Coordinates of C-alpha atoms in Angstrom, one line a residue:
A30 CA 81.0 -21.1 -92.6
F31 CA 83.2 -18.1 -91.6
R32 CA 85.1 -18.2 -94.9
T33 CA 81.9 -18.3 -97.0
G34 CA 80.2 -15.6 -94.9
N35 CA 77.4 -17.8 -93.8
A36 CA 76.6 -16.3 -90.4
A37 CA 73.6 -18.5 -89.7
R38 CA 75.5 -21.7 -90.3
L39 CA 78.4 -20.4 -88.2
D40 CA 76.1 -19.6 -85.3
K41 CA 74.6 -23.1 -85.5
H42 CA 77.9 -24.8 -85.2
A43 CA 79.3 -22.3 -82.7
A44 CA 76.6 -23.4 -80.2
R45 CA 78.1 -26.9 -80.1
L46 CA 81.6 -25.6 -79.2
K47 CA 80.8 -23.8 -75.9
G48 CA 83.7 -24.3 -73.5
H49 CA 86.0 -25.9 -76.2
L50 CA 89.7 -25.1 -75.9
L51 CA 89.5 -23.4 -79.3
E52 CA 86.2 -21.5 -78.6
P53 CA 88.1 -18.2 -78.9
Y54 CA 88.4 -18.8 -82.6
V55 CA 84.7 -19.4 -82.9
L56 CA 84.0 -16.2 -81.1
Y57 CA 86.5 -14.3 -83.3
W58 CA 84.8 -15.7 -86.4
Q59 CA 81.5 -14.5 -85.2
L60 CA 82.7 -11.0 -84.2
S61 CA 85.1 -10.1 -87.0
P62 CA 82.6 -9.8 -89.9
R63 CA 80.4 -7.3 -88.0
L64 CA 83.1 -5.0 -86.5
D65 CA 81.7 -2.0 -88.2
K66 CA 78.4 -2.4 -86.2
A67 CA 79.6 -4.1 -83.1
A68 CA 79.2 -2.3 -79.8
V69 CA 82.4 -1.0 -78.3
E70 CA 81.8 -2.9 -75.1
E71 CA 81.6 -6.2 -77.0
V72 CA 84.8 -5.7 -78.9
R73 CA 86.7 -4.6 -75.8
A74 CA 85.3 -7.6 -73.8
F75 CA 86.7 -10.0 -76.5
L76 CA 90.1 -8.2 -76.5
A77 CA 90.4 -8.3 -72.7
A78 CA 89.3 -12.0 -72.4
H79 CA 91.7 -13.2 -75.1
R80 CA 94.7 -11.0 -74.6
D81 CA 96.8 -14.1 -74.2
S82 CA 96.0 -15.1 -77.8
P83 CA 97.1 -13.6 -81.2
L84 CA 93.4 -13.3 -81.9
S85 CA 93.4 -10.2 -79.8
E86 CA 96.0 -8.5 -81.9
R87 CA 94.3 -9.7 -85.1
L88 CA 91.0 -8.3 -84.0
R89 CA 92.4 -5.0 -82.7
N90 CA 94.2 -4.5 -86.0
E91 CA 90.9 -5.0 -87.9
W92 CA 89.0 -2.8 -85.5
L93 CA 91.5 0.0 -85.9
K94 CA 91.1 -0.1 -89.6
S95 CA 87.3 -0.1 -89.3
L96 CA 87.5 2.9 -86.9
G97 CA 89.9 4.8 -89.1
K98 CA 87.8 4.2 -92.2
R99 CA 84.8 5.6 -90.3
S100 CA 86.9 8.5 -88.9
E101 CA 86.1 7.6 -85.3
W102 CA 89.4 9.2 -84.2
E103 CA 88.8 9.5 -80.4
L104 CA 88.2 5.7 -80.1
F105 CA 91.0 5.0 -82.6
N106 CA 93.5 7.0 -80.6
A107 CA 92.4 5.2 -77.4
E108 CA 93.0 1.7 -78.8
L109 CA 96.1 2.4 -81.0
P110 CA 98.7 2.2 -78.1
M111 CA 97.6 -1.4 -77.4
L112 CA 98.5 -2.6 -80.9
V113 CA 101.8 -4.6 -80.8
G114 CA 102.7 -5.0 -84.5
D115 CA 103.1 -2.7 -87.4
D116 CA 100.6 -2.3 -90.2
V117 CA 101.0 0.4 -92.9
E118 CA 97.3 0.8 -93.3
V119 CA 96.9 1.5 -89.5
T120 CA 99.9 3.7 -89.6
C121 CA 98.4 5.9 -92.3
Y122 CA 95.1 6.1 -90.3
A123 CA 97.2 7.1 -87.2
L124 CA 98.8 9.9 -89.2
Q125 CA 95.4 11.0 -90.5
A126 CA 94.2 11.4 -87.0
R127 CA 97.2 13.5 -86.1
L128 CA 97.0 15.5 -89.3
R129 CA 93.8 17.1 -88.1
I130 CA 95.5 18.4 -85.0
N131 CA 99.1 19.3 -86.1
A132 CA 99.8 19.2 -89.9
S133 CA 103.2 20.8 -89.7
E134 CA 104.5 18.1 -87.4
T135 CA 102.7 15.2 -89.0
L136 CA 103.4 15.7 -92.7
P137 CA 107.2 15.2 -92.4
E138 CA 106.5 11.9 -90.8
A139 CA 104.1 10.9 -93.6
R140 CA 106.5 11.9 -96.4
P141 CA 108.7 8.7 -96.3
L142 CA 105.6 6.6 -97.0
W143 CA 105.6 8.1 -100.5
F144 CA 109.0 6.6 -101.4
V145 CA 107.8 2.9 -101.3
A146 CA 108.1 0.6 -104.3
R147 CA 104.7 -0.9 -104.0
G148 CA 101.0 0.1 -103.9
M149 CA 99.9 1.7 -100.7
P150 CA 96.5 1.3 -99.0
D151 CA 93.7 3.8 -99.5
S152 CA 94.3 5.2 -95.9
C153 CA 97.6 6.7 -97.2
V154 CA 96.0 8.7 -100.1
P155 CA 94.7 11.6 -97.9
L156 CA 98.3 12.0 -96.6
F157 CA 99.8 12.1 -100.1
E158 CA 97.1 14.7 -101.1
A159 CA 98.0 16.8 -98.1
L160 CA 101.7 16.6 -98.9
V161 CA 101.0 17.8 -102.4
A162 CA 98.8 20.6 -101.2
A163 CA 101.5 21.7 -98.8
G164 CA 104.2 21.7 -101.5
M165 CA 106.0 18.8 -99.9
L166 CA 105.8 16.4 -102.9
S167 CA 107.4 17.7 -106.0
N168 CA 107.5 16.4 -109.5
D169 CA 111.0 15.1 -108.8
D170 CA 109.6 13.2 -105.8
L171 CA 107.0 11.7 -108.1
W172 CA 109.7 10.6 -110.6
T173 CA 111.8 9.1 -107.7
R174 CA 108.9 6.9 -106.8
V175 CA 108.3 6.0 -110.4
R176 CA 111.9 4.8 -110.6
L177 CA 111.5 2.7 -107.4
V178 CA 108.2 1.2 -108.7
L179 CA 109.6 0.4 -112.1
E180 CA 112.7 -1.2 -110.6
A181 CA 110.3 -3.5 -108.7
G182 CA 108.6 -4.4 -112.1
Q183 CA 105.3 -2.8 -111.2
V184 CA 104.6 -1.1 -114.6
S185 CA 100.8 -0.7 -114.0
L186 CA 101.4 1.1 -110.7
A187 CA 104.0 3.4 -112.3
R188 CA 101.5 4.3 -115.0
R189 CA 99.0 5.3 -112.3
I190 CA 101.6 7.4 -110.5
V191 CA 102.6 9.4 -113.5
Q192 CA 99.0 10.6 -113.9
G193 CA 99.8 13.0 -111.1
L194 CA 102.2 14.8 -113.4
P195 CA 101.0 17.8 -115.5
A196 CA 99.7 16.6 -118.9
G197 CA 102.7 17.6 -120.9
Q198 CA 105.2 15.9 -118.6
R199 CA 103.9 12.4 -118.7
P200 CA 105.3 9.5 -120.7
E201 CA 103.5 8.8 -123.9
A202 CA 100.7 6.3 -123.7
G203 CA 101.9 2.7 -123.8
V204 CA 105.6 3.5 -123.7
L205 CA 106.2 1.9 -120.3
E206 CA 104.5 -1.3 -121.5
S207 CA 106.5 -1.2 -124.7
I208 CA 109.8 -1.0 -122.8
A209 CA 108.8 -3.8 -120.4
S210 CA 108.2 -6.2 -123.3
N211 CA 111.2 -5.1 -125.5
P212 CA 113.7 -2.9 -123.8
A213 CA 116.5 -3.5 -126.3
G214 CA 114.3 -2.6 -129.2
Y215 CA 113.3 0.7 -127.5
L216 CA 116.9 1.6 -126.8
E217 CA 117.9 0.9 -130.4
R218 CA 115.4 3.5 -131.5
Q219 CA 116.5 6.2 -129.2
Q220 CA 118.7 9.1 -130.3
A221 CA 120.5 11.5 -128.0
P222 CA 118.9 14.7 -129.4
N223 CA 115.4 13.4 -128.6
L224 CA 116.0 13.2 -124.8
K225 CA 115.3 16.7 -123.7
S226 CA 112.2 15.9 -121.5
R227 CA 112.3 14.2 -118.1
A228 CA 109.7 11.7 -119.3
A229 CA 111.9 10.7 -122.3
R230 CA 115.0 10.3 -120.1
E231 CA 113.2 8.3 -117.4
A232 CA 111.9 6.0 -120.1
V233 CA 115.5 5.4 -121.2
L234 CA 116.6 4.7 -117.7
F235 CA 113.8 2.2 -117.2
A236 CA 114.7 0.5 -120.5
V237 CA 118.4 0.3 -119.4
H238 CA 117.3 -1.2 -116.1
R239 CA 114.9 -3.7 -117.8
L240 CA 117.5 -4.8 -120.3
A241 CA 120.2 -5.1 -117.5
L242 CA 118.1 -7.6 -115.7
T243 CA 119.0 -10.1 -118.5
S244 CA 122.0 -8.6 -120.3
P245 CA 124.0 -6.0 -118.3
P246 CA 126.7 -5.7 -121.0
Q247 CA 124.1 -5.0 -123.7
A248 CA 122.4 -2.4 -121.5
A249 CA 125.8 -0.8 -120.7
R250 CA 126.6 -0.4 -124.4
H251 CA 123.3 1.3 -125.0
W252 CA 123.7 3.5 -122.0
A253 CA 127.3 4.6 -123.0
R254 CA 125.9 5.7 -126.3
L255 CA 123.1 7.8 -124.8
E256 CA 124.4 9.1 -121.4
E257 CA 125.9 12.4 -122.7
R258 CA 122.4 14.0 -122.8
F259 CA 121.7 13.0 -119.1
S260 CA 122.5 14.9 -115.9
Q261 CA 125.3 13.8 -113.6
E262 CA 122.7 12.5 -111.1
E263 CA 121.1 10.4 -113.8
R264 CA 124.4 9.1 -115.0
A265 CA 125.4 8.1 -111.5
Y266 CA 122.1 6.4 -110.9
A267 CA 122.3 4.4 -114.1
W268 CA 125.9 3.2 -113.5
G269 CA 125.0 2.2 -109.9
M270 CA 122.1 0.3 -111.2
L271 CA 124.2 -1.4 -113.9
G272 CA 126.9 -2.2 -111.3
Y273 CA 124.3 -3.8 -109.0
L274 CA 122.6 -5.9 -111.7
G275 CA 125.9 -6.8 -113.3
A276 CA 127.3 -8.0 -109.9
K277 CA 124.2 -10.2 -109.5
R278 CA 125.0 -11.8 -112.8
H279 CA 128.7 -12.1 -112.0
D280 CA 129.6 -9.8 -114.8
S281 CA 133.4 -9.1 -114.9
D282 CA 132.7 -5.4 -115.7
A283 CA 130.5 -4.8 -112.6
L284 CA 133.2 -3.1 -110.5
A285 CA 134.1 -0.8 -113.4
W286 CA 130.4 0.2 -113.7
Y287 CA 130.3 0.7 -109.9
A288 CA 133.3 3.0 -110.2
R289 CA 131.2 5.4 -112.4
A290 CA 128.3 5.5 -109.9
G291 CA 127.4 8.0 -107.2
D292 CA 126.1 7.3 -103.8
L293 CA 125.0 3.7 -103.4
S294 CA 122.3 2.1 -101.3
D295 CA 123.2 -0.7 -98.8
L296 CA 121.8 -3.2 -101.2
Q297 CA 124.0 -2.0 -104.0
L298 CA 127.0 -1.8 -101.7
A299 CA 126.4 -5.4 -100.6
W300 CA 126.6 -6.5 -104.2
K301 CA 129.7 -4.4 -104.8
V302 CA 131.3 -6.3 -101.9
R303 CA 130.3 -9.6 -103.6
A304 CA 131.6 -8.5 -107.0
A305 CA 134.9 -7.6 -105.3
L306 CA 135.1 -10.9 -103.5
R307 CA 134.8 -12.8 -106.8
E308 CA 137.8 -10.7 -108.0
L309 CA 139.6 -11.1 -104.7
N310 CA 139.8 -7.3 -104.7
W311 CA 140.2 -6.9 -100.9
Q312 CA 140.6 -3.1 -101.1
E313 CA 137.3 -2.7 -102.8
V314 CA 135.7 -5.1 -100.3
L315 CA 136.9 -2.9 -97.4
A316 CA 135.9 0.4 -99.1
A317 CA 132.3 -0.9 -99.9
I318 CA 131.7 -2.1 -96.4
G319 CA 133.0 1.2 -95.1
A320 CA 130.5 3.1 -97.1
M321 CA 127.5 1.1 -95.7
T322 CA 125.2 2.5 -93.0
G323 CA 126.1 1.5 -89.4
S324 CA 123.3 -1.0 -89.1
E325 CA 124.1 -2.7 -92.3
S326 CA 127.9 -2.9 -91.7
A327 CA 127.2 -4.4 -88.3
E328 CA 125.7 -7.5 -89.9
P329 CA 127.8 -10.7 -89.4
A330 CA 128.4 -11.1 -93.1
W331 CA 130.1 -7.7 -93.4
R332 CA 132.0 -7.9 -90.2
Y333 CA 133.5 -11.2 -91.3
W334 CA 134.4 -10.0 -94.8
K335 CA 135.8 -6.8 -93.5
A336 CA 138.0 -8.8 -91.2
R337 CA 139.0 -11.0 -94.1
S338 CA 139.9 -8.0 -96.2
L339 CA 142.0 -6.5 -93.4
K340 CA 143.8 -9.8 -92.9
A341 CA 144.5 -10.0 -96.7
L342 CA 145.8 -6.5 -96.7
G343 CA 148.3 -7.3 -93.9
R344 CA 146.4 -5.6 -91.1
V345 CA 146.2 -8.8 -89.0
E346 CA 145.7 -7.3 -85.5
E347 CA 142.8 -5.3 -86.7
A348 CA 141.3 -8.4 -88.3
E349 CA 141.6 -10.4 -85.2
E350 CA 139.8 -7.8 -83.2
L351 CA 136.8 -8.3 -85.5
F352 CA 137.1 -12.1 -85.6
K353 CA 137.1 -12.6 -81.8
P354 CA 133.6 -11.3 -81.0
L355 CA 132.2 -12.8 -84.1
A356 CA 133.7 -16.2 -83.3
I357 CA 131.4 -16.7 -80.3
E358 CA 128.3 -16.2 -82.4
F359 CA 126.5 -19.4 -83.4
N360 CA 126.1 -18.8 -87.1
F361 CA 127.8 -19.4 -90.4
Y362 CA 130.1 -16.4 -90.0
G363 CA 130.9 -17.2 -86.4
Q364 CA 132.2 -20.6 -87.5
L365 CA 134.3 -19.1 -90.3
A366 CA 135.7 -16.5 -87.8
L367 CA 136.6 -19.3 -85.4
D368 CA 138.4 -21.0 -88.3
E369 CA 140.4 -17.9 -88.9
L370 CA 141.5 -17.8 -85.3
G371 CA 142.5 -21.4 -85.4
G372 CA 139.7 -22.5 -83.0
R373 CA 137.7 -25.7 -83.1
I374 CA 133.9 -25.8 -83.5
M375 CA 132.2 -26.8 -80.2
V376 CA 128.8 -26.3 -78.8
P377 CA 128.1 -24.8 -75.3
D378 CA 127.3 -27.1 -72.4
A379 CA 123.6 -27.4 -71.6
L380 CA 123.7 -25.6 -68.3
Y381 CA 120.0 -26.0 -67.7
K382 CA 117.6 -28.9 -68.4
P383 CA 114.0 -28.3 -67.4
G384 CA 112.8 -30.8 -64.9
A385 CA 109.6 -32.9 -65.2
E386 CA 107.6 -30.3 -63.1
A387 CA 108.8 -27.4 -65.3
V388 CA 107.8 -29.2 -68.5
R389 CA 104.4 -30.3 -67.0
A390 CA 103.7 -26.7 -65.9
M391 CA 104.6 -25.4 -69.3
S392 CA 102.4 -28.0 -71.1
Q393 CA 99.4 -26.3 -69.3
H394 CA 100.2 -22.9 -70.6
P395 CA 96.9 -21.8 -72.3
G396 CA 98.5 -20.5 -75.5
L397 CA 100.6 -23.6 -75.9
R398 CA 97.6 -25.8 -75.3
R399 CA 95.7 -24.0 -78.0
A400 CA 98.7 -24.3 -80.3
L401 CA 99.0 -28.1 -79.7
E402 CA 95.3 -28.6 -80.4
L403 CA 95.6 -26.6 -83.7
Y404 CA 98.6 -28.7 -84.7
R405 CA 96.6 -31.8 -84.0
L406 CA 93.9 -30.5 -86.3
N407 CA 96.6 -29.7 -89.0
L408 CA 95.8 -26.0 -88.8
R409 CA 99.5 -25.2 -88.9
P410 CA 99.5 -21.5 -89.7
E411 CA 97.1 -20.7 -86.8
A412 CA 99.1 -23.1 -84.5
N413 CA 102.4 -21.3 -85.4
R414 CA 100.8 -17.9 -84.6
E415 CA 99.5 -19.2 -81.2
W416 CA 102.9 -20.7 -80.3
L417 CA 104.9 -17.6 -81.3
W418 CA 102.5 -15.3 -79.4
A419 CA 102.7 -17.5 -76.3
I420 CA 106.6 -17.6 -76.1
R421 CA 107.2 -14.0 -77.1
G422 CA 108.2 -12.9 -73.6
F423 CA 109.7 -16.1 -72.3
D424 CA 113.1 -16.2 -70.6
D425 CA 115.7 -18.9 -71.5
K426 CA 114.4 -21.4 -69.0
Q427 CA 110.9 -21.0 -70.2
L428 CA 112.0 -21.3 -73.8
L429 CA 113.8 -24.6 -73.1
A430 CA 110.8 -25.9 -71.2
A431 CA 108.5 -25.0 -74.1
S432 CA 110.9 -26.6 -76.5
E433 CA 110.7 -29.8 -74.5
V434 CA 106.9 -29.7 -74.7
A435 CA 107.1 -29.4 -78.5
L436 CA 109.6 -32.2 -78.7
R437 CA 107.4 -34.5 -76.6
H438 CA 104.5 -33.9 -79.0
E439 CA 106.9 -34.4 -82.0
I440 CA 106.4 -30.9 -83.3
Y441 CA 110.0 -30.7 -84.2
D442 CA 110.0 -27.3 -86.0
R443 CA 108.7 -25.5 -82.9
A444 CA 111.1 -27.4 -80.6
I445 CA 114.0 -26.2 -82.8
S446 CA 112.9 -22.7 -83.3
T447 CA 112.0 -22.2 -79.7
A448 CA 115.4 -23.5 -78.4
D449 CA 117.0 -21.3 -81.1
R450 CA 115.8 -18.2 -79.2
T451 CA 117.8 -18.6 -76.0
V452 CA 120.3 -15.9 -75.2
V453 CA 122.5 -17.3 -72.4
L454 CA 121.3 -20.8 -71.6
H455 CA 121.5 -23.0 -74.7
D456 CA 120.7 -26.6 -75.5
F457 CA 122.1 -27.7 -78.8
S458 CA 120.6 -31.1 -78.6
L459 CA 117.3 -29.3 -79.0
R460 CA 118.5 -26.7 -81.5
Y461 CA 119.8 -29.5 -83.7
L462 CA 117.3 -32.3 -83.2
A463 CA 118.0 -35.5 -85.1
P464 CA 114.8 -37.5 -85.3
Y465 CA 114.3 -40.5 -87.6
R466 CA 118.0 -41.6 -87.4
D467 CA 117.1 -45.2 -87.7
V468 CA 115.7 -44.5 -91.2
L469 CA 118.1 -41.8 -92.3
N470 CA 121.3 -43.6 -91.1
V471 CA 120.4 -46.6 -93.3
R472 CA 120.0 -44.5 -96.4
T473 CA 123.0 -42.2 -95.8
S474 CA 125.2 -45.3 -95.2
Q475 CA 124.0 -47.0 -98.4
L476 CA 124.7 -44.0 -100.5
A477 CA 127.9 -42.9 -98.7
L478 CA 126.4 -39.5 -97.8
D479 CA 127.7 -37.4 -94.9
E480 CA 124.9 -37.9 -92.3
A481 CA 125.6 -34.6 -90.7
W482 CA 125.3 -32.7 -94.0
V483 CA 122.0 -34.5 -94.8
Y484 CA 120.6 -33.6 -91.4
G485 CA 121.8 -30.0 -91.9
L486 CA 119.9 -29.9 -95.2
I487 CA 116.7 -31.5 -93.8
R488 CA 116.7 -29.1 -90.8
Q489 CA 116.7 -26.2 -93.3
E490 CA 114.1 -27.8 -95.6
S491 CA 111.4 -29.0 -93.3
R492 CA 112.6 -28.8 -89.7
F493 CA 111.7 -32.5 -89.6
I494 CA 107.9 -32.1 -90.2
A495 CA 107.2 -35.2 -92.3
D496 CA 103.9 -34.0 -94.0
V497 CA 104.8 -30.3 -94.5
K498 CA 104.0 -28.7 -97.9
S499 CA 105.6 -25.5 -99.2
R500 CA 103.9 -22.8 -101.2
A501 CA 106.0 -23.8 -104.2
G502 CA 104.5 -27.3 -104.1
A503 CA 107.3 -29.3 -102.4
S504 CA 106.3 -31.9 -99.9
G505 CA 107.7 -34.1 -97.1
L506 CA 110.7 -34.3 -94.9
M507 CA 113.1 -33.6 -97.8
Q508 CA 110.8 -31.2 -99.6
L509 CA 110.5 -32.9 -103.0
M510 CA 108.8 -31.3 -106.0
P511 CA 106.4 -33.5 -108.0
G512 CA 108.7 -33.7 -111.1
T513 CA 111.7 -34.6 -109.1
A514 CA 109.9 -37.2 -107.1
K515 CA 108.5 -38.9 -110.2
W516 CA 111.9 -38.9 -111.9
V517 CA 113.6 -40.5 -108.8
A518 CA 110.8 -43.0 -108.4
G519 CA 111.4 -44.2 -111.9
K520 CA 115.1 -44.5 -111.3
L521 CA 114.5 -46.5 -108.1
G522 CA 112.0 -48.7 -110.0
L523 CA 109.1 -47.9 -107.6
K524 CA 106.0 -49.5 -109.2
D525 CA 102.6 -47.8 -109.1
W526 CA 104.2 -44.6 -107.9
R527 CA 101.6 -42.1 -106.6
W528 CA 102.3 -38.5 -105.5
S529 CA 100.4 -39.1 -102.3
Q530 CA 103.2 -41.4 -101.2
V531 CA 105.7 -38.5 -101.0
T532 CA 104.9 -37.7 -97.4
E533 CA 105.5 -41.3 -96.2
L534 CA 108.7 -41.1 -94.2
D535 CA 110.6 -44.1 -95.8
T536 CA 109.6 -43.1 -99.3
N537 CA 110.4 -39.5 -98.9
V538 CA 113.9 -40.2 -97.4
S539 CA 114.6 -42.8 -100.1
L540 CA 113.7 -40.4 -102.9
G541 CA 115.3 -37.4 -101.3
T542 CA 118.7 -39.0 -100.5
Y543 CA 118.9 -40.6 -103.9
Y544 CA 118.4 -37.2 -105.6
L545 CA 120.8 -35.5 -103.2
K546 CA 123.5 -38.2 -104.1
H547 CA 122.7 -37.7 -107.8
V548 CA 123.4 -33.9 -107.7
L549 CA 126.4 -34.4 -105.4
D550 CA 128.0 -36.8 -107.9
A551 CA 127.1 -34.5 -110.8
L552 CA 128.7 -31.6 -109.1
D553 CA 132.2 -33.0 -108.4
G554 CA 131.2 -34.3 -104.9
Q555 CA 131.1 -30.7 -103.7
P556 CA 128.4 -30.3 -100.9
V557 CA 128.2 -26.5 -101.4
L558 CA 127.3 -26.9 -105.0
A559 CA 125.0 -29.8 -104.2
S560 CA 123.2 -27.8 -101.5
A561 CA 122.7 -24.9 -104.0
A562 CA 121.5 -27.4 -106.6
Y563 CA 119.0 -29.0 -104.2
N564 CA 117.4 -25.6 -103.6
A565 CA 117.7 -23.8 -106.9
G566 CA 118.4 -26.6 -109.4
P567 CA 121.6 -28.1 -110.8
G568 CA 121.6 -25.8 -113.9
R569 CA 121.8 -22.7 -111.7
A570 CA 124.4 -24.1 -109.4
R571 CA 126.6 -24.8 -112.4
A572 CA 126.0 -21.4 -113.9
W573 CA 127.1 -19.7 -110.7
R574 CA 130.5 -21.5 -110.8
P575 CA 133.5 -19.2 -111.4
E576 CA 136.0 -19.5 -114.2
A577 CA 138.9 -19.7 -111.8
A578 CA 138.8 -21.6 -108.5
M579 CA 137.5 -19.8 -105.5
E580 CA 136.8 -20.8 -101.9
G581 CA 133.4 -22.2 -101.1
A582 CA 132.5 -19.4 -98.7
I583 CA 132.9 -16.8 -101.5
Y584 CA 130.8 -18.9 -103.9
A585 CA 128.0 -19.1 -101.2
E586 CA 128.2 -15.4 -100.5
T587 CA 127.8 -14.5 -104.2
I588 CA 124.8 -16.7 -105.0
P589 CA 122.3 -14.3 -106.7
F590 CA 119.2 -15.7 -105.1
N591 CA 118.6 -14.5 -101.6
E592 CA 116.8 -17.6 -100.5
T593 CA 119.4 -20.0 -101.9
R594 CA 122.3 -17.9 -100.6
D595 CA 120.9 -18.1 -97.1
Y596 CA 119.9 -21.7 -97.5
V597 CA 123.4 -22.9 -98.5
K598 CA 125.1 -21.0 -95.6
R599 CA 122.6 -22.4 -93.1
V600 CA 122.9 -26.0 -94.4
M601 CA 126.7 -25.9 -94.2
A602 CA 126.7 -24.4 -90.7
N603 CA 124.1 -26.9 -89.5
A604 CA 126.3 -29.7 -90.8
S605 CA 129.1 -28.7 -88.5
Y606 CA 126.9 -28.7 -85.4
Y607 CA 125.4 -32.1 -86.3
A608 CA 128.8 -33.5 -86.9
Y609 CA 129.7 -32.4 -83.3
N610 CA 126.5 -33.8 -81.9
F611 CA 127.1 -37.1 -83.7
S612 CA 130.6 -37.3 -82.3
Q613 CA 132.0 -37.2 -85.8
L614 CA 135.3 -35.6 -86.8
V615 CA 134.5 -31.9 -86.9
Q616 CA 136.4 -30.3 -89.8
P617 CA 136.7 -26.5 -90.0
L618 CA 133.8 -25.0 -91.9
K619 CA 136.2 -23.4 -94.4
S620 CA 137.5 -26.9 -95.2
R621 CA 134.0 -28.3 -95.3
M622 CA 133.0 -25.6 -97.8
G623 CA 136.1 -26.5 -99.9
I624 CA 137.2 -24.9 -103.2
I625 CA 134.7 -24.4 -106.0

């Protein structure tokens, strides 16, 4: 009734839910559609009564947008400090409220909002207009945003932005769409003498970027022919962009293109590191990490590869000083650093186990009770929000007790992710749960699959939620796509196969482990390649293979897809911890990753 906007039907059903554990949701659904007209006292009463639920944050966010839209600034300013999260629409309203009082202080804070590669909410428009009126947004700033937007592939948004330029300085009608559909054709028609205007040069830069997405060498050839009519800044920008896109496609010329670039963003530097890793150019690895911002270079990935480069360059003591603190972190790079120091993967002792009373008390927590009821009703997104809101301030002991509550209700994903949050007191039996071993062990034994690796993969795929469905259409414990499930069902001779069977535990495990064995055998028995193939497809995993042999960690680090790169690293790190928990022989992660 709420979703269809049927207030009368909603009120009718709401009357039957008085006192229900989930009544706050009913009250929210009744109040949310009429926020513009609701009395202040009514809204504040709801927020006060349900401050222990994410519904309070959700309603306050909606209310602030309503107040900002109606320019009720006094009430807006009174409620704003209670908002926990960030929302760009609310942020722009907050800046609008301050703009009325102190424009000189507010406008510099508003200016960074302009340089965003996506459409911005209407609440930001008055800020942009004020920046233009104050002379704080120039035509160069407009072109900078056009570049960002075009790099993000948002041609229609770029077309709207350029309307802010004087009439004679805009690109010709339809030129951006023409480039988007055929960048090579556009570049072939361009001649250096015709590139005097900013619009013409920016169009060429966009065409070079668009072509480089699929063919960096072809784009570089066109650019080399035309670059003489461009400024030094424009040349540096183009070569940096070519280096970045070339590195993502593992082009051997990427480092040469980077060498002709100017200042690089952290994202471009990250891919310069990856290009250098594939070439084993440790000096370039070190230089690129050194050029990153402090926050980026502090990431575990770059601390590890910096240490590896120092070690390769003979600066062993400096390398070990970086490896030592990294080796006590429980992540992919922590395991690799431990390998470099000659250590053996272990898990910390469980120094605290919540007793029966602690678990019983935690099971009565109002937020967790609501979450459990929402899980029972298969309202998983709402349940996850309730759970996360409830545990956001928990200490380690409370987190472990909450994890036990989730485990006892077989909500394995919450049990794992909650135990994953502890800072000092850890329990790796909760972090690396192993349900369904009676089913999985049979299949892994039959197919001669490494049980620890299979568990590491399932932990990343579904966190052991048997009926989970992804936005991409994958289903079940091993997250099978319809086409894959149908193909494997045929191979296994399953008669009367129906897609509805995919979430049945035995069926899903049978199909998933068969397919995993298939890709493992097809990819030389290499679990890194098979993990990449399971996530992104065997064709891509093969295409990312190098011409010369390289260590598996470098292969994983240079996977072009962010999701797959993270996935492979997590699966392989998970496998080490499962091997330890299963009392298997724990091999160093570097050895487990092997040579590709």
